[in-house]
mmCIF file of C-alpha atoms and ligand atoms in Angstrom:
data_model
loop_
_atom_site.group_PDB
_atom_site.id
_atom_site.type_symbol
_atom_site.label_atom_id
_atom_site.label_comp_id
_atom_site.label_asym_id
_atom_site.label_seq_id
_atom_site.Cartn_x
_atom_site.Cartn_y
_atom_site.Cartn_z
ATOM 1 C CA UNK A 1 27.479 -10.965 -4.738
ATOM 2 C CA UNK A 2 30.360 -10.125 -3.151
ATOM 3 C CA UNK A 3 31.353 -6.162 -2.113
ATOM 4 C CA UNK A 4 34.212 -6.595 -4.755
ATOM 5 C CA UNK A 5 31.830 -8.073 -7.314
ATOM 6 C CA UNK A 6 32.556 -6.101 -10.634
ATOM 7 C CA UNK A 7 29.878 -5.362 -13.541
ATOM 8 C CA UNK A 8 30.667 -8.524 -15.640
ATOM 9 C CA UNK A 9 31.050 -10.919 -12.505
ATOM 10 C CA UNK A 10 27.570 -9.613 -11.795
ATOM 11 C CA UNK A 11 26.047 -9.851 -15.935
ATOM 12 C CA UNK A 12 27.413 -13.529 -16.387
ATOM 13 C CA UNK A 13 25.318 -14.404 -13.165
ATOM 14 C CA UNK A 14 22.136 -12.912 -14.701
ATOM 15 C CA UNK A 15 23.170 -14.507 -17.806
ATOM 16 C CA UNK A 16 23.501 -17.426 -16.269
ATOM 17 C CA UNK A 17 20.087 -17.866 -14.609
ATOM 18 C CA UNK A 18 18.454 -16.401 -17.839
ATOM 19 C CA UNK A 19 19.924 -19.506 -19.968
ATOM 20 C CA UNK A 20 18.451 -22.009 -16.877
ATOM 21 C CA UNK A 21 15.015 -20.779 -17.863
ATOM 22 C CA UNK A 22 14.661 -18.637 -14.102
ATOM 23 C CA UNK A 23 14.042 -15.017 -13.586
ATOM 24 C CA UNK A 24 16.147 -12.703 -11.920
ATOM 25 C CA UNK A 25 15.429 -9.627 -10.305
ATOM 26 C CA UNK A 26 18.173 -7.173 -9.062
ATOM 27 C CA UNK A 27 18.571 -5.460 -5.599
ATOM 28 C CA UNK A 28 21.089 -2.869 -5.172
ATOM 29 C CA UNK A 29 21.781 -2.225 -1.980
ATOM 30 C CA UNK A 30 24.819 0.310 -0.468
ATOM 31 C CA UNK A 31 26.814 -2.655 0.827
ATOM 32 C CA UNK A 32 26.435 -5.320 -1.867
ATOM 33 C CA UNK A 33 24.268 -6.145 -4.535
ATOM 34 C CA UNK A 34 21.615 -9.603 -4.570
ATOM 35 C CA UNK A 35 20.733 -10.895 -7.431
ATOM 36 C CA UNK A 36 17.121 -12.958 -6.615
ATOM 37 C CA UNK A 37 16.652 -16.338 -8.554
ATOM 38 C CA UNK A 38 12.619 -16.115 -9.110
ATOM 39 C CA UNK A 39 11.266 -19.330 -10.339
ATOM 40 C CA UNK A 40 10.007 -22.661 -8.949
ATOM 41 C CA UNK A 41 12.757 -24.402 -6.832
ATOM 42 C CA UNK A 42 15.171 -22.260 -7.886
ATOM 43 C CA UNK A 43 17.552 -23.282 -4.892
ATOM 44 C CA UNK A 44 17.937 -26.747 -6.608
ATOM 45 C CA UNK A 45 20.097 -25.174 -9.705
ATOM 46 C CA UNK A 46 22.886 -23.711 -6.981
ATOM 47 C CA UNK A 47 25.623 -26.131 -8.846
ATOM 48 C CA UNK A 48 25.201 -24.588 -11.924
ATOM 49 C CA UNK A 49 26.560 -21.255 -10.038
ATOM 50 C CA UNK A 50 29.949 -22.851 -8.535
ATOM 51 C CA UNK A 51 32.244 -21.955 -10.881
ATOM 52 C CA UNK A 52 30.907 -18.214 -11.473
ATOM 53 C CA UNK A 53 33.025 -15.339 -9.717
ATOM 54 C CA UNK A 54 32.190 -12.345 -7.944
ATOM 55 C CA UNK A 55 29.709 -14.827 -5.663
ATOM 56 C CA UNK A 56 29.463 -14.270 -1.876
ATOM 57 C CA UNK A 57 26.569 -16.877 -0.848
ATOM 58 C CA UNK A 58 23.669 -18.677 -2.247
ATOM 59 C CA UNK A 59 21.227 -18.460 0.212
ATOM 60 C CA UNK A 60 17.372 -20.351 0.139
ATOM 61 C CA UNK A 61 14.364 -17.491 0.948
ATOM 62 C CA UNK A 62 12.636 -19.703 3.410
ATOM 63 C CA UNK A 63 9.583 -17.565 2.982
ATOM 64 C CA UNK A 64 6.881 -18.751 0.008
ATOM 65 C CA UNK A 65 7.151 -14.802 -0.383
ATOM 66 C CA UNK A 66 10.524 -13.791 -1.830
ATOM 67 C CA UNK A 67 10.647 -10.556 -3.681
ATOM 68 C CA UNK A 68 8.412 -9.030 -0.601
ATOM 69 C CA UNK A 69 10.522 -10.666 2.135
ATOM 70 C CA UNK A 70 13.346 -8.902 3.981
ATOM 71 C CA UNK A 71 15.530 -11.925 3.553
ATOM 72 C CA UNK A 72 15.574 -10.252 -0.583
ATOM 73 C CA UNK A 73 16.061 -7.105 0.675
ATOM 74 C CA UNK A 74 16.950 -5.761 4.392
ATOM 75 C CA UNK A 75 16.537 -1.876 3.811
ATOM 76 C CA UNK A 76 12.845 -0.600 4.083
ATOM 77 C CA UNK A 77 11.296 0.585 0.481
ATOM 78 C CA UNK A 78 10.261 3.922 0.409
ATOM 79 C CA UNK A 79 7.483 4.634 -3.014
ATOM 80 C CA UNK A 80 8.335 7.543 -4.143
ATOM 81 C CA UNK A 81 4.514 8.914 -5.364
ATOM 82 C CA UNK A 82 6.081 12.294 -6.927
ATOM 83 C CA UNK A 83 7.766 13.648 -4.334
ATOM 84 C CA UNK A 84 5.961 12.040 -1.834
ATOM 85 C CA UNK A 85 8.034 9.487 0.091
ATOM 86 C CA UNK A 86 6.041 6.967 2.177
ATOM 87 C CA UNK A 87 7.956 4.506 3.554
ATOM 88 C CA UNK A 88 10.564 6.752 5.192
ATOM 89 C CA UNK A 89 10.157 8.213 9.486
ATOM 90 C CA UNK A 90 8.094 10.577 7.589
ATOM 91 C CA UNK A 91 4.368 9.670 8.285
ATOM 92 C CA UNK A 92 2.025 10.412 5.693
ATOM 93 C CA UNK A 93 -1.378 11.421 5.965
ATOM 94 C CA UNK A 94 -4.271 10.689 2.993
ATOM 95 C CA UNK A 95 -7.545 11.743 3.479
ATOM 96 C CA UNK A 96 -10.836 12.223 1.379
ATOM 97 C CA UNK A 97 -13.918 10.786 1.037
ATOM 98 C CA UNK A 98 -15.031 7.115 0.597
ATOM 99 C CA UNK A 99 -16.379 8.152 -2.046
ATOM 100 C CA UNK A 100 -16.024 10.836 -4.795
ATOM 101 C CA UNK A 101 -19.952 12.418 -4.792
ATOM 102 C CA UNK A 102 -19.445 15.499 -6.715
ATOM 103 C CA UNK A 103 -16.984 17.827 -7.484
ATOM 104 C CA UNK A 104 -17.745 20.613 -5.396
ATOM 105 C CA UNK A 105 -17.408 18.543 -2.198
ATOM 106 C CA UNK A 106 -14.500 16.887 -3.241
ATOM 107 C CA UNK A 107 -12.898 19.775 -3.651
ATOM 108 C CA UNK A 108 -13.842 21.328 -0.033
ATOM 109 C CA UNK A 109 -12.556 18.092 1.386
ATOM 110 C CA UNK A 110 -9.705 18.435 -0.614
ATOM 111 C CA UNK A 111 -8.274 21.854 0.088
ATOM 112 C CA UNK A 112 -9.654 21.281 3.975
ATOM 113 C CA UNK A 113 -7.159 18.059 4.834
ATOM 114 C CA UNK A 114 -3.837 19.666 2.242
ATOM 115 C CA UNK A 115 -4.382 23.136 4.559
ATOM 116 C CA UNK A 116 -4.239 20.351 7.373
ATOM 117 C CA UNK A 117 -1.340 18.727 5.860
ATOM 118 C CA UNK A 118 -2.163 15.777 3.991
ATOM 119 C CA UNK A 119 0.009 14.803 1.134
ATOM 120 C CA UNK A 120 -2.536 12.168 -0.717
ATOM 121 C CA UNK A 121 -6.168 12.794 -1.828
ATOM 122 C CA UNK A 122 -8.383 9.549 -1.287
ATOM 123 C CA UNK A 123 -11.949 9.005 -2.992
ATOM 124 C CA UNK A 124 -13.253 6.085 -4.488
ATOM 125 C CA UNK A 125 -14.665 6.210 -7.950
ATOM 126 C CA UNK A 126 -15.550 2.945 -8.154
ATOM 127 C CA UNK A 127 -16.962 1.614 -5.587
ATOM 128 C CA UNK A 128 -16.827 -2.590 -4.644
ATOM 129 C CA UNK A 129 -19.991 -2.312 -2.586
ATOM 130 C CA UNK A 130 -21.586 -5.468 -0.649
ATOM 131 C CA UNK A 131 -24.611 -4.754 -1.836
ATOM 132 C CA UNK A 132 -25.463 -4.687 -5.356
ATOM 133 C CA UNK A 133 -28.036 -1.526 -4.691
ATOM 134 C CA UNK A 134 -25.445 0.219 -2.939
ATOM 135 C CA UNK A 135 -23.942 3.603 -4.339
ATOM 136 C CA UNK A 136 -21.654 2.006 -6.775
ATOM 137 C CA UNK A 137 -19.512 5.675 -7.614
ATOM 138 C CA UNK A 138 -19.488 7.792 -10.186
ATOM 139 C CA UNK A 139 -16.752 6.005 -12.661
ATOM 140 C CA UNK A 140 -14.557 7.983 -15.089
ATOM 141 C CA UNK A 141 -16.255 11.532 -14.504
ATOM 142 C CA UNK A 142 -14.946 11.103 -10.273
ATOM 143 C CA UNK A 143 -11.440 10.210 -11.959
ATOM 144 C CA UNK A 144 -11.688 13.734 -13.752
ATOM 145 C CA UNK A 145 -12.513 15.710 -10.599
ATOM 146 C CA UNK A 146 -9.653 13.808 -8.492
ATOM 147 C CA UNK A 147 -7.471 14.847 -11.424
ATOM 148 C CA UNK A 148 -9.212 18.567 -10.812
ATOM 149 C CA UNK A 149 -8.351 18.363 -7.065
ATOM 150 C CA UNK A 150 -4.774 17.229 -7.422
ATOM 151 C CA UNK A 151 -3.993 19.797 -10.073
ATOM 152 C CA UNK A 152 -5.458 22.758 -7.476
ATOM 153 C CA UNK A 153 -4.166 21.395 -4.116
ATOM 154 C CA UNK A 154 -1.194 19.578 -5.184
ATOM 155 C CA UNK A 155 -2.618 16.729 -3.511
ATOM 156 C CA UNK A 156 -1.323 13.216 -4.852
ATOM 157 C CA UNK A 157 -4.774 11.200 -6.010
ATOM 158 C CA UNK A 158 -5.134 7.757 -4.722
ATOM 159 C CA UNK A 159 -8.056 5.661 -5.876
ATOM 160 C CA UNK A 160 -10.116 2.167 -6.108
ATOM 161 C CA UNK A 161 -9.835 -0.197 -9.146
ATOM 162 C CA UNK A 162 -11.763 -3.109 -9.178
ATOM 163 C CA UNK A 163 -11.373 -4.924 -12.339
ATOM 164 C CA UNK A 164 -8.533 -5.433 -14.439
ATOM 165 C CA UNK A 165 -10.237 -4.275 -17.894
ATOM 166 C CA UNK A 166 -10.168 -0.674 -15.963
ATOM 167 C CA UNK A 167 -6.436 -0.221 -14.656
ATOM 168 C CA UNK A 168 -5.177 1.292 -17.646
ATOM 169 C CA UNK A 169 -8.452 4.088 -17.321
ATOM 170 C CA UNK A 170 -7.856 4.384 -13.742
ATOM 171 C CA UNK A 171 -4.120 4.689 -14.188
ATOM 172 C CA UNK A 172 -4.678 7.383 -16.618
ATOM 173 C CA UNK A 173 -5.574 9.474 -13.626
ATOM 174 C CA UNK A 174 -4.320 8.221 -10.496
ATOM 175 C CA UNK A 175 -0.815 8.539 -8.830
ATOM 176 C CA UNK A 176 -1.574 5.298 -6.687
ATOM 177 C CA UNK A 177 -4.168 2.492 -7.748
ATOM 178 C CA UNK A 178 -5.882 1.178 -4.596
ATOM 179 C CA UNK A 179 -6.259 -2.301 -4.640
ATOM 180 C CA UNK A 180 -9.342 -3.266 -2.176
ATOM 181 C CA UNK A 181 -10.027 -5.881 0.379
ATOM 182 C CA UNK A 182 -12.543 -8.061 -1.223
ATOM 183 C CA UNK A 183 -9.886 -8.000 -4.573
ATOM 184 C CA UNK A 184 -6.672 -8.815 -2.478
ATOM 185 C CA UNK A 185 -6.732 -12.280 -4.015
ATOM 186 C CA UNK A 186 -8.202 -11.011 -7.379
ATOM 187 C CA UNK A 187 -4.920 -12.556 -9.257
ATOM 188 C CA UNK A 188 -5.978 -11.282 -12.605
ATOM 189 C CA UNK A 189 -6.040 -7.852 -11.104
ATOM 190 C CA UNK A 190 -3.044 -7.410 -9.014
ATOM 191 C CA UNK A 191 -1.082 -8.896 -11.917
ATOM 192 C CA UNK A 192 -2.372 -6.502 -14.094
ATOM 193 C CA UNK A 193 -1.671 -3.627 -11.083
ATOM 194 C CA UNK A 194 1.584 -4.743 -11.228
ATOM 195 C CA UNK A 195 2.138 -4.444 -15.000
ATOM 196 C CA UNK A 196 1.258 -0.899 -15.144
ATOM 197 C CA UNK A 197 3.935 0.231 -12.997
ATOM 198 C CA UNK A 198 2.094 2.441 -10.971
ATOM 199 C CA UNK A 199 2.556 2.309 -6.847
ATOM 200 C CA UNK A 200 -0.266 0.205 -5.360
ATOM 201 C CA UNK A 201 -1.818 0.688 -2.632
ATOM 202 C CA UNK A 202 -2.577 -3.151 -1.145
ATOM 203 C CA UNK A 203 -5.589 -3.667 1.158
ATOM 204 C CA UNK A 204 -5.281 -6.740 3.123
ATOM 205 C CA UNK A 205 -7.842 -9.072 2.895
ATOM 206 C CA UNK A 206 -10.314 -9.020 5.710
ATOM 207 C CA UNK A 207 -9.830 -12.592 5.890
ATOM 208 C CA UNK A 208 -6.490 -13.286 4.718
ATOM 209 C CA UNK A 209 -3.324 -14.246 6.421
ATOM 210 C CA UNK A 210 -0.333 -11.923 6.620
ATOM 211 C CA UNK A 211 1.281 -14.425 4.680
ATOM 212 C CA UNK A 212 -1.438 -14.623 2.129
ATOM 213 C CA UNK A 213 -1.198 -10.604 2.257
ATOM 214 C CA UNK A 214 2.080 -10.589 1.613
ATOM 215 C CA UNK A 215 1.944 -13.257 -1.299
ATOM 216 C CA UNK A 216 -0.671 -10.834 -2.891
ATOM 217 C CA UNK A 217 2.257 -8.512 -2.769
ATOM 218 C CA UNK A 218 4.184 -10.963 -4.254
ATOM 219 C CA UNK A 219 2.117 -11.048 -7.527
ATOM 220 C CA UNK A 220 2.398 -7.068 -7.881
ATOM 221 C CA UNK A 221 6.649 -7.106 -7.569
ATOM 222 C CA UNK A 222 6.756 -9.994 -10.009
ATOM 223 C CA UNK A 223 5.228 -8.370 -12.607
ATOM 224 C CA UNK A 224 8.396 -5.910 -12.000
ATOM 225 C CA UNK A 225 6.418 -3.354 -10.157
ATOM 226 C CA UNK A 226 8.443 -2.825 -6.798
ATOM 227 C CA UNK A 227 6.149 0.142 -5.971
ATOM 228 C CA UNK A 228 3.852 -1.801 -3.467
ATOM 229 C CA UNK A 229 2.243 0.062 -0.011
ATOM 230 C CA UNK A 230 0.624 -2.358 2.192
ATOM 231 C CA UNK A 231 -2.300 -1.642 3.875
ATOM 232 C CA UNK A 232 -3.925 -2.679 7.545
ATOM 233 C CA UNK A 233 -7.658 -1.974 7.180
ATOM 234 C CA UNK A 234 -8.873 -4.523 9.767
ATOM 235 C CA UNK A 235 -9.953 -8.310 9.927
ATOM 236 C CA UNK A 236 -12.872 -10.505 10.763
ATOM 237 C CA UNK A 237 -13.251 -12.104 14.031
ATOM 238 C CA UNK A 238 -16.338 -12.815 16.262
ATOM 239 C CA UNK A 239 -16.672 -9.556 17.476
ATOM 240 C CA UNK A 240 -19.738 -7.683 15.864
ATOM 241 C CA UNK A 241 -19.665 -4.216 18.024
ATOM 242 C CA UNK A 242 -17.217 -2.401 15.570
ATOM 243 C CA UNK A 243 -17.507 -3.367 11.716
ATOM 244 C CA UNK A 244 -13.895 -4.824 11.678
ATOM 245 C CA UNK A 245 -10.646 -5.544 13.884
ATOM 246 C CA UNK A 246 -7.774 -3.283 13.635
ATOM 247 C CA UNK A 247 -5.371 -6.118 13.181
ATOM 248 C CA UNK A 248 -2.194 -3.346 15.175
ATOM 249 C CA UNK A 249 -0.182 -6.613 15.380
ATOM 250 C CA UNK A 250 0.548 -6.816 11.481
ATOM 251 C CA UNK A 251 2.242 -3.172 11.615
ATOM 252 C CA UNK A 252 5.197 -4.427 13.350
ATOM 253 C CA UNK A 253 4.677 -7.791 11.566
ATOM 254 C CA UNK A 254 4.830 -6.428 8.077
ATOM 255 C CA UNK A 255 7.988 -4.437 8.594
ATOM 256 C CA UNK A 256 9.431 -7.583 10.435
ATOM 257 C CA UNK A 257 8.974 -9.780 7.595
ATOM 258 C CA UNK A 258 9.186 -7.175 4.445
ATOM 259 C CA UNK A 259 11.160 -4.019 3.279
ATOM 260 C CA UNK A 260 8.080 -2.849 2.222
ATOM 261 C CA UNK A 261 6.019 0.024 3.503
ATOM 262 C CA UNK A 262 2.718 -0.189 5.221
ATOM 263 C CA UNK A 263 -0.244 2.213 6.265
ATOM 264 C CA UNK A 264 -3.367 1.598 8.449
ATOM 265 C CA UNK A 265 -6.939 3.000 7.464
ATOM 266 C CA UNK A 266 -8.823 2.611 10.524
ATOM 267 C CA UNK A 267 -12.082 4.191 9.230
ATOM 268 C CA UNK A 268 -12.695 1.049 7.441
ATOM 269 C CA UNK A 269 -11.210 -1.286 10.513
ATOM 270 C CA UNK A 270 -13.851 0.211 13.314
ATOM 271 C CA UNK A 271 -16.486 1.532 11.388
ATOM 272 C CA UNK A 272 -17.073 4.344 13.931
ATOM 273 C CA UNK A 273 -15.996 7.945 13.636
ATOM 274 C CA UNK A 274 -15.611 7.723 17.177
ATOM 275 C CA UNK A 275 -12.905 5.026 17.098
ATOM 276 C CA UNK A 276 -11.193 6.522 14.107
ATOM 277 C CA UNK A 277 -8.395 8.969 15.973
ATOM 278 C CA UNK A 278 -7.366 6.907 18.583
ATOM 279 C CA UNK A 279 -6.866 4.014 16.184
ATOM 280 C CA UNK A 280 -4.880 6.144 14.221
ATOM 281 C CA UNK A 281 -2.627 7.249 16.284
ATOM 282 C CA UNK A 282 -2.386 3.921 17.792
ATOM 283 C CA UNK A 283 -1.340 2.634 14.568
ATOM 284 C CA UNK A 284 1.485 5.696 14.292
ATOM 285 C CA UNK A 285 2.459 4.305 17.284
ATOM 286 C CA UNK A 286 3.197 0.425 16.161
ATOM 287 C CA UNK A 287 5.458 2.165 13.280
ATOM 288 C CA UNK A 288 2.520 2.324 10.657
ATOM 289 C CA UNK A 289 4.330 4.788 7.811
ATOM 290 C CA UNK A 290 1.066 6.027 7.358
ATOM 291 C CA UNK A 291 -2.694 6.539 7.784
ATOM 292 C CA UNK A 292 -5.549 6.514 5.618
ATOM 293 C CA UNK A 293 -8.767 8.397 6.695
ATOM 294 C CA UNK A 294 -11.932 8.913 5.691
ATOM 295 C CA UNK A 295 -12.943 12.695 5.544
ATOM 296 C CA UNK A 296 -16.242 14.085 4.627
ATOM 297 C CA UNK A 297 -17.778 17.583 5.073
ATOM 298 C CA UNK A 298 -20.856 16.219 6.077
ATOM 299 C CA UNK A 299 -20.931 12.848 7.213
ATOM 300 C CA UNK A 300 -24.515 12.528 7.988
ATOM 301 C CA UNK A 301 -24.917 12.927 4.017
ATOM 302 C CA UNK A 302 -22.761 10.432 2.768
ATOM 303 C CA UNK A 303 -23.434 8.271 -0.131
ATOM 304 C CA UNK A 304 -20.829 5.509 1.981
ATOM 305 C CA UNK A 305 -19.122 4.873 4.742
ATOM 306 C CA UNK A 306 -20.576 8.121 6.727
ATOM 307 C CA UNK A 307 -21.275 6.578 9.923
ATOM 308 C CA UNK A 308 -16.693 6.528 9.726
ATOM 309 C CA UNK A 309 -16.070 9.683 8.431
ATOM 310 C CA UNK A 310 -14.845 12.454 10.186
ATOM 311 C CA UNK A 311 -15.869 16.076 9.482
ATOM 312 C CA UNK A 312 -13.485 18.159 9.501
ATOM 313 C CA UNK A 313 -13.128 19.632 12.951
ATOM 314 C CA UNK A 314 -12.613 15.791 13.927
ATOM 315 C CA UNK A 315 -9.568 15.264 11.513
ATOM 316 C CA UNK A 316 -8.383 18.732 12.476
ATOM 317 C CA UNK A 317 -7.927 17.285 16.124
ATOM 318 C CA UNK A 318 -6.503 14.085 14.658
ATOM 319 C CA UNK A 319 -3.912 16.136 12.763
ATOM 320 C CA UNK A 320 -2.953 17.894 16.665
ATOM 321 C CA UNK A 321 -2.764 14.632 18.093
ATOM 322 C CA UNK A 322 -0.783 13.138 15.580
ATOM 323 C CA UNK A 323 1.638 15.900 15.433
ATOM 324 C CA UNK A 324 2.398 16.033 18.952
ATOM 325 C CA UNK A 325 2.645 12.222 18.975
ATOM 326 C CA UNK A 326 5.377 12.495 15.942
ATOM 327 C CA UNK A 327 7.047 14.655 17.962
ATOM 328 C CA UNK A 328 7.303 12.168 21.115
ATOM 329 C CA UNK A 329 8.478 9.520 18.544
ATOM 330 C CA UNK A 330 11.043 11.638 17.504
ATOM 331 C CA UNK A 331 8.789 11.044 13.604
ATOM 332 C CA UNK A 332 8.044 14.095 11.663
ATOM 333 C CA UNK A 333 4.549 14.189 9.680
ATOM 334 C CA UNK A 334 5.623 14.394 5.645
HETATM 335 C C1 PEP B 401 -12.480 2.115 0.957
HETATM 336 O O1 PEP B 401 -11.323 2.496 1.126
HETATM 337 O O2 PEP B 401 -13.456 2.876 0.894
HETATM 338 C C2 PEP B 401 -12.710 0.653 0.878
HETATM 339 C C3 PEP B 401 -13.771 0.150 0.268
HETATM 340 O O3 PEP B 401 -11.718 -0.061 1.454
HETATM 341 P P1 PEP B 401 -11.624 -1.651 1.770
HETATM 342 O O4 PEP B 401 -11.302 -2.292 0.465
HETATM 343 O O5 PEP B 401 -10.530 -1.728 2.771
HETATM 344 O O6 PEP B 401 -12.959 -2.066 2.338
HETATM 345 MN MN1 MN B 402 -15.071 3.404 2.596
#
């Protein structure tokens, strides 16, 4: 719409696309306001528009991903998760276990990485394991005690659902639903992510495209949800030495192609304690908003993921680095 566009100019071309049978979906931005045309070849009805007022341009989003792309929108999203922006040039750190083992040492972990100054509480309650005879978590009664930890630390709780029949359970309790990588193309379950408004949290697939990534995305925001975090948590190649590839070149990709916000988790990407700082602030580094880590206070114990977890004197030297690299980026942590 134009910068002069008034209220009605703007309702008669909602209106308007409502009667054609398409969707619409509204982006306010300071200079102007778009109004997006969602449906199948939507581009083709740009006659029945010419005689509307208050219309700058009708422009075609090139990209199969529209209400993701920055053609829709050109400022970056920042989620606000209760106070907690991510999104913004404040990076923000979640840690926690893979997964939620019992309350007392989710509770260590937690006060350990807020005293360090993480903002979001991970821990997976239900676990998508490879194996069938792996740990599979500890369902509802882990979703109480990351309810526990947030409502001592202050933490905000982000955690795993893997089927649709539990987001409304999961939701019950978490401030961001983590979608994982082996249910990035689970359409059933990001559509049902997407209808219960809370911010998502969207692992790429470890063998999907960006674009397929962002067309995931794409299924969340149409639902109405615009609350989506992207995550990096490493691909598939040929190489076996570390369990995954930190894919760094989708950080600057993601924020090149979409407003919206994106985080790395390099515990999952190299498999390797060992790997996991440098990673992470190599991802800082590429413009990642921010990190996810695995945290444990005993990794040799771990019911998952040990051999990536740091203890906490590792993450306490992550959280040095990182702060002094913030600072050289002229970045603040959140
Ligand atoms: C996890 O965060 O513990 C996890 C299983 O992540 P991903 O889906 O990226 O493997
Ligand atoms: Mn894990």
């Amino acid at each position: 719409m134009s910068h002069q566009a008034t209220k009605a100019e703007i309702d008669a071309v909602v209106d308007r696309v409502h009667e054609i049978g398409l969707k619409t979906e509204i982006s306010r931005g300071e200079e102007r306001t778009l109004v997006g045309v969602i449906g199948g070849n939507a581009y083709a009805y740009k006659e029945a528009f010419s005689h509307l007022g208050g219309i700058h341009e009708i422009i075609p989003i090139t990209k199969p991903f529209k209400l993701a792309s920055r053609e829709f929108r050109s400022v970056d999203t920042v989620v606000d998760v209760g106070g907690v922006r991510i999104g913004s040039d404040e990076v923000v750190m979640m840690a926690g276990p893979c997964s939620v083992e019992g309350e007392e040492m989710l509770l260590e972990t937690a006060r350990h990485v807020a005293a360090q100054g993480a903002k979001v509480l991970r821990g997976g309650a239900f676990k998508p394991r490879t194996s069938p005879y792996s740990f599979q978590g500890l369902g509802e009664s882990a979703l109480k005690m990351m309810a526990t930890a947030r409502d001592e630390t202050g933490l905000k709780v982000v955690t795993e659902v893997v089927s649709p029949g539990d987001v409304e359970l999961v939701a019950r309790y978490a401030d961001i639903l983590q979608l994982g990588t082996r249910n990035m193309q689970n359409y059933a379950l990001l559509q049902e992510a997407g209808k219960s408004g809370k911010p998502v949290l969207l692992k790429r697939g470890m063998s999907s495209t960006v674009e397929e990534w962002l067309l995931a995305a794409e299924y969340v925001l149409s639902q109405g949800n615009r609350n989506v975090i992207l995550c990096e948590r490493g691909i598939r190649t040929f190489e076996t030495a570390t369990r995954f590839t930190l894919d760094l070149n989708a950080v600057p990709l993601a924020r090149e192609l979409s407003h919206l916000p994106i985080i790395v988790d390099p515990s999952q990407a190299t498999g390797r304690w060992q790997l996991v700082r440098p990673m992470a602030l190599a991802a800082v580094a590429a413009g990642a908003h921010g990190l996810i880590i695995e945290v444990h206070p005993t990794p040799n114990q771990a019911l998952s993921d040990g051999a990536q977890s740091l203890d906490f004197e590792s993450f306490d030297r992550l959280m040095q680095d990182l702060r002094r690299l913030l600072g050289a980026l002229a970045k603040q942590l959140a």
